[in-house]
Tab-separated table of C-alpha atoms and ligand atoms in Angstrom:
chain	number	residue	atom	x	y	z
A	1	MET	CA	-48.308	-127.102	-148.287
A	2	SER	CA	-47.904	-123.630	-149.583
A	3	GLY	CA	-44.159	-123.372	-151.249
A	4	GLN	CA	-43.970	-127.316	-150.654
A	5	LYS	CA	-44.909	-129.780	-154.642
A	6	PRO	CA	-47.350	-132.125	-153.721
A	7	VAL	CA	-46.406	-135.645	-152.870
A	8	ILE	CA	-48.812	-137.720	-154.049
A	9	LEU	CA	-49.042	-141.408	-153.510
A	10	SER	CA	-52.391	-143.336	-154.744
A	11	GLY	CA	-53.120	-146.827	-155.437
A	12	MET	CA	-54.953	-149.704	-157.095
A	13	ARG	CA	-55.567	-152.886	-156.615
A	14	PRO	CA	-55.454	-154.900	-159.469
A	15	SER	CA	-58.237	-156.567	-159.874
A	16	GLY	CA	-60.564	-156.582	-162.946
A	17	ARG	CA	-60.348	-154.133	-165.830
A	18	LEU	CA	-61.629	-150.255	-165.081
A	19	HIS	CA	-64.657	-148.534	-165.867
A	20	LEU	CA	-66.110	-144.962	-166.807
A	21	GLY	CA	-66.640	-144.969	-162.302
A	22	HIS	CA	-62.536	-144.794	-161.359
A	23	LEU	CA	-62.433	-142.426	-165.117
A	24	ALA	CA	-64.560	-140.354	-163.670
A	25	GLY	CA	-63.758	-140.370	-159.401
A	26	ALA	CA	-60.095	-141.281	-158.758
A	27	LEU	CA	-57.528	-141.275	-161.951
A	28	LYS	CA	-59.240	-137.965	-162.916
A	29	ASN	CA	-57.116	-137.233	-160.092
A	30	TYR	CA	-55.107	-138.717	-160.552
A	31	LEU	CA	-54.752	-136.807	-163.903
A	32	ARG	CA	-55.203	-133.212	-162.461
A	33	TYR	CA	-51.870	-133.480	-160.663
A	34	GLN	CA	-50.490	-135.008	-163.924
A	35	ALA	CA	-50.796	-132.529	-165.101
A	36	GLU	CA	-50.515	-129.774	-162.743
A	37	GLY	CA	-46.710	-130.850	-162.029
A	38	ALA	CA	-46.840	-132.804	-158.487
A	39	VAL	CA	-44.985	-135.357	-157.640
A	40	CYS	CA	-46.698	-138.179	-158.357
A	41	HIS	CA	-46.410	-142.137	-157.543
A	42	PHE	CA	-48.887	-144.720	-159.080
A	43	MET	CA	-48.838	-148.322	-157.910
A	44	VAL	CA	-50.346	-150.740	-158.486
A	45	ALA	CA	-50.954	-153.171	-154.187
A	46	ASP	CA	-50.521	-155.904	-156.052
A	47	TRP	CA	-50.000	-157.119	-152.069
A	48	HIS	CA	-53.009	-156.181	-151.187
A	49	ALA	CA	-55.204	-158.020	-154.035
A	50	LEU	CA	-53.306	-161.075	-152.205
A	51	THR	CA	-55.301	-160.224	-148.641
A	52	SER	CA	-57.848	-161.487	-150.406
A	53	GLU	CA	-56.810	-163.595	-153.225
A	54	TYR	CA	-53.910	-165.690	-151.606
A	55	ALA	CA	-55.942	-168.749	-152.530
A	56	ALA	CA	-55.448	-168.280	-156.550
A	57	PRO	CA	-52.918	-165.365	-157.132
A	58	ALA	CA	-51.976	-166.639	-161.091
A	59	ALA	CA	-54.201	-163.430	-161.621
A	60	ILE	CA	-52.738	-161.438	-160.564
A	61	ARG	CA	-49.981	-160.418	-162.455
A	62	GLU	CA	-52.181	-160.257	-165.641
A	63	ASN	CA	-54.143	-158.541	-163.531
A	64	SER	CA	-51.339	-155.814	-162.778
A	65	ARG	CA	-50.505	-155.729	-166.328
A	66	GLU	CA	-54.095	-154.322	-167.136
A	67	LEU	CA	-54.514	-152.371	-164.502
A	68	LEU	CA	-50.929	-150.115	-165.298
A	69	LEU	CA	-52.705	-150.125	-169.976
A	70	ASP	CA	-55.829	-149.222	-168.522
A	71	TRP	CA	-53.829	-146.426	-166.815
A	72	LEU	CA	-51.424	-145.655	-169.899
A	73	ALA	CA	-54.198	-145.481	-172.022
A	74	VAL	CA	-55.698	-142.471	-169.763
A	75	GLY	CA	-52.794	-139.939	-169.844
A	76	LEU	CA	-50.936	-141.723	-167.202
A	77	ASP	CA	-47.905	-141.034	-168.375
A	78	PRO	CA	-44.018	-142.415	-166.974
A	79	GLU	CA	-41.947	-139.617	-167.637
A	80	ARG	CA	-43.738	-137.326	-165.429
A	81	ALA	CA	-45.811	-140.275	-162.877
A	82	VAL	CA	-43.811	-143.212	-160.665
A	83	LEU	CA	-45.955	-146.010	-162.323
A	84	PHE	CA	-44.949	-148.774	-159.817
A	85	ALA	CA	-45.814	-152.595	-158.321
A	86	GLN	CA	-45.953	-152.385	-155.044
A	87	SER	CA	-44.377	-156.459	-154.950
A	88	ASP	CA	-41.462	-153.841	-156.737
A	89	ILE	CA	-39.826	-151.799	-154.181
A	90	PRO	CA	-39.800	-154.801	-150.465
A	91	GLU	CA	-39.488	-151.424	-148.336
A	92	HIS	CA	-43.568	-152.134	-148.415
A	93	ALA	CA	-43.401	-155.076	-146.420
A	94	GLU	CA	-40.333	-153.754	-144.312
A	95	LEU	CA	-42.281	-150.666	-143.585
A	96	HIS	CA	-45.660	-152.095	-143.743
A	97	LEU	CA	-43.489	-154.541	-140.693
A	98	ILE	CA	-42.140	-151.641	-138.041
A	99	LEU	CA	-45.651	-149.969	-138.431
A	100	SER	CA	-47.590	-152.942	-137.350
A	101	MET	CA	-45.670	-152.676	-134.068
A	102	LEU	CA	-47.148	-149.544	-132.764
A	103	THR	CA	-50.161	-149.613	-134.707
A	104	PRO	CA	-53.723	-150.738	-132.059
A	105	LEU	CA	-55.385	-153.636	-132.610
A	106	PRO	CA	-58.172	-152.211	-131.751
A	107	TRP	CA	-57.656	-150.273	-134.506
A	108	ALA	CA	-57.454	-152.487	-137.009
A	109	GLU	CA	-60.242	-154.080	-135.793
A	110	ARG	CA	-62.365	-151.217	-136.174
A	111	CYS	CA	-61.569	-150.191	-139.167
A	112	PRO	CA	-65.237	-150.313	-140.704
A	113	THR	CA	-63.891	-151.497	-144.591
A	114	PHE	CA	-62.652	-154.473	-142.165
A	115	LYS	CA	-65.603	-155.320	-140.473
A	116	GLU	CA	-67.669	-154.951	-143.656
A	117	GLN	CA	-65.558	-157.309	-145.684
A	118	GLN	CA	-65.776	-159.768	-142.835
A	119	GLN	CA	-69.490	-159.807	-143.163
A	120	GLU	CA	-70.510	-159.650	-147.247
A	121	VAL	CA	-67.677	-161.107	-148.274
A	122	THR	CA	-68.396	-165.027	-148.064
A	123	ASP	CA	-66.879	-166.993	-150.632
A	124	ARG	CA	-63.391	-166.476	-149.465
A	125	ASP	CA	-61.087	-166.597	-146.316
A	126	LEU	CA	-60.572	-163.777	-145.372
A	127	ASN	CA	-59.201	-164.235	-141.387
A	128	THR	CA	-56.531	-164.241	-141.783
A	129	TYR	CA	-53.365	-161.549	-139.940
A	130	GLY	CA	-52.720	-159.448	-143.390
A	131	PHE	CA	-56.184	-158.676	-144.297
A	132	LEU	CA	-56.680	-157.886	-140.980
A	133	GLY	CA	-53.228	-155.061	-141.710
A	134	TYR	CA	-54.698	-153.877	-144.977
A	135	PRO	CA	-54.567	-150.761	-143.673
A	136	ILE	CA	-51.390	-150.767	-142.117
A	137	LEU	CA	-49.834	-152.038	-145.312
A	138	GLN	CA	-52.346	-148.576	-146.944
A	139	ALA	CA	-50.121	-146.289	-144.379
A	140	ALA	CA	-47.040	-147.632	-145.083
A	141	ASP	CA	-47.999	-147.538	-148.786
A	142	ILE	CA	-48.687	-143.759	-148.460
A	143	LEU	CA	-45.694	-142.984	-145.724
A	144	LEU	CA	-43.421	-144.663	-147.686
A	145	TYR	CA	-43.045	-141.517	-150.384
A	146	ARG	CA	-43.760	-138.710	-147.651
A	147	ALA	CA	-46.928	-137.718	-149.569
A	148	THR	CA	-48.758	-135.097	-149.061
A	149	HIS	CA	-52.690	-136.173	-150.647
A	150	VAL	CA	-53.754	-139.297	-151.791
A	151	PRO	CA	-56.644	-139.206	-154.123
A	152	VAL	CA	-58.279	-141.867	-153.756
A	153	GLY	CA	-62.526	-142.465	-153.422
A	154	ALA	CA	-65.010	-142.148	-151.057
A	155	ASP	CA	-64.463	-145.529	-149.745
A	156	GLN	CA	-60.779	-145.310	-148.532
A	157	LEU	CA	-60.778	-142.313	-146.239
A	158	PRO	CA	-61.315	-144.651	-143.657
A	159	HIS	CA	-57.386	-145.879	-144.596
A	160	VAL	CA	-55.940	-142.587	-144.382
A	161	GLU	CA	-57.605	-141.724	-141.567
A	162	MET	CA	-56.358	-143.958	-139.580
A	163	THR	CA	-52.567	-143.358	-142.005
A	164	ARG	CA	-52.974	-139.607	-140.153
A	165	GLU	CA	-53.627	-141.644	-137.026
A	166	ILE	CA	-50.506	-144.139	-137.184
A	167	ALA	CA	-47.755	-141.641	-138.378
A	168	ARG	CA	-49.336	-139.102	-135.814
A	169	ARG	CA	-47.813	-141.908	-133.118
A	170	PHE	CA	-44.610	-142.658	-135.266
A	171	ASN	CA	-43.744	-139.644	-134.559
A	172	PHE	CA	-44.997	-138.879	-130.795
A	173	LEU	CA	-42.815	-142.260	-130.396
A	174	TYR	CA	-40.312	-141.906	-131.713
A	175	VAL	CA	-39.254	-138.181	-133.111
A	176	PRO	CA	-41.496	-135.930	-130.210
A	177	GLU	CA	-39.071	-133.203	-130.471
A	178	GLY	CA	-38.481	-131.560	-133.397
A	179	ALA	CA	-39.817	-131.988	-137.674
A	180	PRO	CA	-41.862	-135.340	-138.008
A	181	VAL	CA	-40.522	-137.944	-140.361
A	182	LEU	CA	-43.358	-138.827	-141.451
A	183	PRO	CA	-45.846	-136.025	-142.579
A	184	GLU	CA	-49.754	-136.461	-141.951
A	185	PRO	CA	-51.145	-136.844	-145.620
A	186	GLU	CA	-54.359	-135.170	-146.838
A	187	SER	CA	-57.441	-137.069	-149.174
A	188	VAL	CA	-58.445	-135.163	-151.562
A	189	LEU	CA	-61.653	-137.065	-153.114
A	190	THR	CA	-63.588	-135.705	-156.351
A	191	GLU	CA	-66.089	-133.461	-156.597
A	192	SER	CA	-68.279	-135.355	-159.346
A	193	PRO	CA	-70.968	-137.779	-159.660
A	194	ARG	CA	-70.870	-140.933	-158.721
A	195	VAL	CA	-71.022	-142.676	-162.224
A	196	PRO	CA	-74.195	-145.304	-162.486
A	197	GLY	CA	-74.291	-148.135	-163.912
A	198	ILE	CA	-76.308	-149.560	-166.427
A	199	ASP	CA	-78.628	-150.556	-164.781
A	200	GLY	CA	-78.531	-147.632	-161.929
A	201	ARG	CA	-76.800	-148.490	-158.709
A	202	LYS	CA	-72.980	-147.497	-158.026
A	203	MET	CA	-71.619	-148.527	-161.606
A	204	SER	CA	-69.635	-151.508	-160.120
A	205	LYS	CA	-68.030	-155.097	-161.400
A	206	SER	CA	-69.358	-156.909	-159.012
A	207	TYR	CA	-72.946	-155.386	-160.502
A	208	ASN	CA	-71.955	-156.578	-163.751
A	209	ASN	CA	-73.220	-152.672	-164.943
A	210	ALA	CA	-69.894	-151.618	-165.792
A	211	ILE	CA	-68.711	-150.321	-168.965
A	212	PHE	CA	-65.571	-150.820	-169.365
A	213	LEU	CA	-62.238	-148.830	-170.647
A	214	ALA	CA	-61.965	-152.141	-173.033
A	215	ASP	CA	-65.033	-152.620	-173.992
A	216	ASP	CA	-65.166	-152.466	-177.990
A	217	ALA	CA	-67.125	-149.547	-180.061
A	218	ALA	CA	-69.463	-152.389	-180.405
A	219	ALA	CA	-70.225	-153.079	-176.242
A	220	VAL	CA	-70.739	-149.934	-175.685
A	221	GLU	CA	-73.264	-149.369	-178.161
A	222	ARG	CA	-74.794	-152.492	-176.395
A	223	LYS	CA	-74.136	-151.238	-172.866
A	224	VAL	CA	-75.981	-147.884	-173.275
A	225	MET	CA	-79.462	-149.912	-175.639
A	226	GLN	CA	-80.090	-152.073	-172.108
A	227	MET	CA	-79.666	-148.486	-170.498
A	228	TYR	CA	-82.296	-148.068	-166.966
A	229	THR	CA	-84.380	-145.628	-168.288
A	230	ASP	CA	-88.008	-144.887	-166.466
A	231	PRO	CA	-89.934	-148.374	-167.212
A	232	GLN	CA	-93.580	-145.875	-167.720
A	233	LYS	CA	-91.698	-144.370	-170.729
A	234	LEU	CA	-93.281	-146.514	-173.101
A	235	ARG	CA	-93.793	-143.895	-176.021
A	236	ALA	CA	-92.181	-140.652	-176.561
A	237	ASP	CA	-95.151	-139.360	-176.220
A	238	THR	CA	-95.465	-140.367	-173.130
A	239	PRO	CA	-93.774	-137.376	-170.471
A	240	GLY	CA	-91.181	-139.239	-169.037
A	241	GLN	CA	-90.382	-139.209	-165.574
A	242	PRO	CA	-85.715	-139.141	-165.683
A	243	ASP	CA	-84.738	-139.215	-161.996
A	244	ASN	CA	-83.621	-141.674	-161.823
A	245	CYS	CA	-82.920	-142.431	-165.533
A	246	VAL	CA	-79.214	-143.970	-166.511
A	247	VAL	CA	-79.739	-141.624	-169.844
A	248	LEU	CA	-80.442	-138.461	-167.982
A	249	ALA	CA	-77.762	-138.850	-165.873
A	250	LEU	CA	-75.127	-139.712	-168.419
A	251	PHE	CA	-76.258	-136.642	-169.993
A	252	LYS	CA	-75.352	-133.990	-167.028
A	253	LEU	CA	-72.307	-136.374	-167.015
A	254	TYR	CA	-70.781	-135.955	-170.623
A	255	LEU	CA	-73.486	-133.955	-172.707
A	256	PRO	CA	-74.060	-131.543	-170.209
A	257	ASP	CA	-75.087	-128.513	-172.627
A	258	ALA	CA	-77.493	-131.130	-173.788
A	259	ALA	CA	-78.902	-132.278	-170.308
A	260	ALA	CA	-81.456	-129.912	-170.000
A	261	GLY	CA	-82.979	-129.440	-172.917
A	262	VAL	CA	-83.427	-133.597	-172.652
A	263	GLU	CA	-84.812	-133.240	-169.500
A	264	GLY	CA	-87.748	-130.912	-169.611
A	265	GLU	CA	-88.342	-132.865	-173.523
A	266	CYS	CA	-88.473	-136.317	-171.524
A	267	ARG	CA	-90.904	-134.744	-169.371
A	268	ALA	CA	-93.631	-133.156	-171.356
A	269	GLY	CA	-93.243	-136.417	-173.787
A	270	LYS	CA	-91.382	-134.856	-176.961
A	271	ARG	CA	-88.308	-137.523	-177.003
A	272	GLY	CA	-88.099	-140.968	-176.886
A	273	CYS	CA	-86.183	-143.251	-175.019
A	274	VAL	CA	-84.327	-144.856	-178.009
A	275	ALA	CA	-83.148	-141.880	-179.491
A	276	CYS	CA	-82.012	-140.076	-176.333
A	277	LYS	CA	-79.357	-142.663	-176.388
A	278	ARG	CA	-78.962	-142.689	-180.022
A	279	GLN	CA	-77.550	-139.611	-178.836
A	280	LEU	CA	-75.825	-140.244	-176.179
A	281	LEU	CA	-74.267	-143.157	-177.543
A	282	PRO	CA	-71.212	-140.446	-178.933
A	283	ALA	CA	-70.577	-138.495	-177.082
A	284	LEU	CA	-69.658	-141.803	-174.778
A	285	GLN	CA	-67.491	-142.990	-178.114
A	286	GLN	CA	-65.897	-139.599	-178.543
A	287	VAL	CA	-64.864	-140.672	-174.984
A	288	LEU	CA	-64.040	-144.000	-175.729
A	289	ASP	CA	-61.852	-143.748	-178.481
A	290	PRO	CA	-59.081	-142.249	-177.676
A	291	ILE	CA	-58.223	-144.685	-174.269
A	292	ARG	CA	-59.892	-147.541	-177.482
A	293	LYS	CA	-57.277	-146.824	-179.342
A	294	GLU	CA	-54.605	-146.059	-176.659
A	295	ARG	CA	-55.257	-149.627	-175.300
A	296	GLU	CA	-54.913	-151.664	-178.655
A	297	ARG	CA	-51.447	-149.690	-179.528
A	298	LEU	CA	-49.748	-150.271	-175.968
A	299	ALA	CA	-50.985	-153.705	-176.282
A	300	ALA	CA	-49.107	-154.543	-178.740
A	301	ASP	CA	-45.707	-154.457	-178.252
A	302	PRO	CA	-46.025	-156.386	-174.787
A	303	GLY	CA	-42.251	-155.281	-173.072
A	304	ARG	CA	-43.311	-152.119	-173.458
A	305	LEU	CA	-45.249	-152.819	-169.942
A	306	GLU	CA	-42.495	-154.314	-168.531
A	307	THR	CA	-39.877	-151.324	-169.182
A	308	VAL	CA	-42.297	-148.549	-167.490
A	309	PHE	CA	-43.213	-151.178	-164.294
A	310	ALA	CA	-39.078	-151.871	-164.330
A	311	ASP	CA	-38.879	-147.935	-164.794
A	312	GLY	CA	-40.214	-147.062	-161.902
A	313	ALA	CA	-39.719	-149.594	-159.547
A	314	ARG	CA	-36.579	-148.179	-159.742
A	315	ARG	CA	-37.734	-144.711	-159.034
A	316	ALA	CA	-39.894	-145.324	-156.652
A	317	ARG	CA	-37.497	-147.544	-154.472
A	318	ALA	CA	-34.880	-144.818	-154.918
A	319	ALA	CA	-37.695	-142.136	-152.699
A	320	ALA	CA	-38.610	-145.317	-150.729
A	321	ALA	CA	-35.280	-145.766	-149.305
A	322	ASP	CA	-34.981	-142.317	-149.072
A	323	THR	CA	-37.636	-142.572	-146.337
A	324	MET	CA	-35.923	-145.526	-144.252
A	325	VAL	CA	-33.415	-144.124	-143.666
A	326	GLU	CA	-35.126	-141.390	-141.929
A	327	VAL	CA	-37.950	-144.507	-140.236
A	328	ARG	CA	-33.862	-146.376	-139.069
A	329	LYS	CA	-33.215	-143.296	-138.120
A	330	ALA	CA	-35.834	-142.188	-135.357
A	331	LEU	CA	-35.972	-145.938	-134.216
A	332	ASN	CA	-31.985	-145.750	-133.381
A	333	TRP	CA	-31.073	-148.312	-135.232
A	334	ARG	CA	-28.184	-149.417	-137.634
A	335	GLN	CA	-28.148	-148.585	-141.304
A	336	ARG	CA	-28.565	-151.032	-143.726
A	337	PRO	CA	-24.210	-152.036	-144.042
B	1	LIG	N1	-56.892	-150.441	-151.572
B	1	LIG	C1	-56.830	-149.014	-152.581
B	1	LIG	C2	-59.039	-149.996	-153.141
B	1	LIG	O1	-59.030	-150.832	-152.711
B	1	LIG	C3	-55.912	-149.613	-152.923
B	1	LIG	C4	-54.518	-149.269	-152.123
B	1	LIG	C5	-53.575	-150.097	-151.806
B	1	LIG	C6	-54.282	-147.409	-151.801
B	1	LIG	N2	-52.107	-148.624	-151.153
B	1	LIG	C7	-52.692	-147.643	-151.672
B	1	LIG	C8	-54.478	-146.449	-152.620
B	1	LIG	C9	-52.316	-145.882	-151.170
B	1	LIG	C10	-54.329	-145.043	-151.567
B	1	LIG	C11	-53.011	-144.701	-151.658
B	1	LIG	O2	-58.408	-148.820	-153.584
B	2	SF4	FE1	-84.288	-141.348	-170.350
B	2	SF4	FE2	-84.641	-140.370	-171.975
B	2	SF4	FE3	-86.077	-142.027	-172.073
B	2	SF4	FE4	-86.200	-139.388	-170.442
B	2	SF4	S1	-86.193	-139.818	-172.818
B	2	SF4	S2	-86.347	-141.838	-169.315
B	2	SF4	S3	-84.234	-138.921	-170.164
B	2	SF4	S4	-83.739	-141.904	-171.379
C-alpha cells in the first residue's frame, strides 16, 4: 500500500435510521479515511435492500434519503467523499452479471450470511436468485472502484473474503499474466468494543434497544433512564456488581476518564443508578446534539439531498466506467461505441 493512496468503498443498506452502534463502528472508520484524504466512496446499497424488500419496495427511496441525511449529519462530506446510491450506477448490475458467470455456485450457497438469513428470517421468502447473489453484487460494488480497503462491521467479513476470491478468480481467468485488473481488497474493522443497546444486548434496530442519531433529547433521556443496570442494586448504598451494566459500558465509551471511578464507587456502595444515569446523559447529549442539529438543518432543505445524490452519481459513474473499460479489455470484449 506504500506510496499508493488507499481507495475506500463501503456501503450500508437503507433499512432504517442509524444509531450509536453504527457511529462507533463502521462510520468511525468512514470518517477517519475521509479525514486522511483517502479516495472515498460511500454507497447507499438500495439494490441490496431490494433483495429482501422486493415485495414492498416503496420505502426504500425514503430510507435512502434518511441514510444520506444521517451520513451528512455525522460529517461525511460530499466535497471529500463520493456519496451515491447504488441503483444510480448501472455498472454495478453489469459487473455483477459478469462476476456471477464465474462465481462457483457453492461459494454463494456456503456463504454464512446466506444460510443464517434463510433460517432466521421467517416473515418473508428469501429463497430467490437475487438473494443468493447478494455477496456477488457486493463484490461488484467493491471491485468496480478497485477499492483497496473496505471498512465494515464484523458481520460483513465473509462477503469481503468472497470478494477477494472472486477477484482472484477473475484475474486468474482473464489476466493470467500481468497486473491484476481487479485488486483484492482488505476489510477494515474498528477496534472499538461493541455498543450495548439499552437492554444490554447488542444495539440493533430489530431489538428495539437502540439510541438513534435522530432521536430528540427527550427520547435519549427516556432511553438512558430505562437502561439496564445491576438488577440487585436497589439503593445507592448497596454494593453493586456492574459487569453487565449498560450505563457503565457507555461510561467507558463516552466518559472514559470517569469510568474507573464510577465502577469503584458502584462496587463500594457509594453511588446509585439514578445519579449514574444523570451523569452519563449530558455526555451522550453532547455527542448527539450537533448531529441532531445538522440533521434538522439539512432536513429543512430537501433539494440538498437530491443534489448530493446527483453529484455523487456523476462521479461514481466516471470511476465505474473506467473499471468497466478494463474489464471489457480483459474479456476481449468490444468497448461500447
Ligand atoms: N452488505 C452490507 C451490509 O449489509 C452493505 C453493502 C453493500 C456493502 N455493498 C457493500 C458494504 C460493499 C461494504 C462494501 O451492511
Ligand atoms: Fe451501573 Fe452506576 Fe448502577 Fe453501578 S451505580 S449498576 S455502574 S448504573
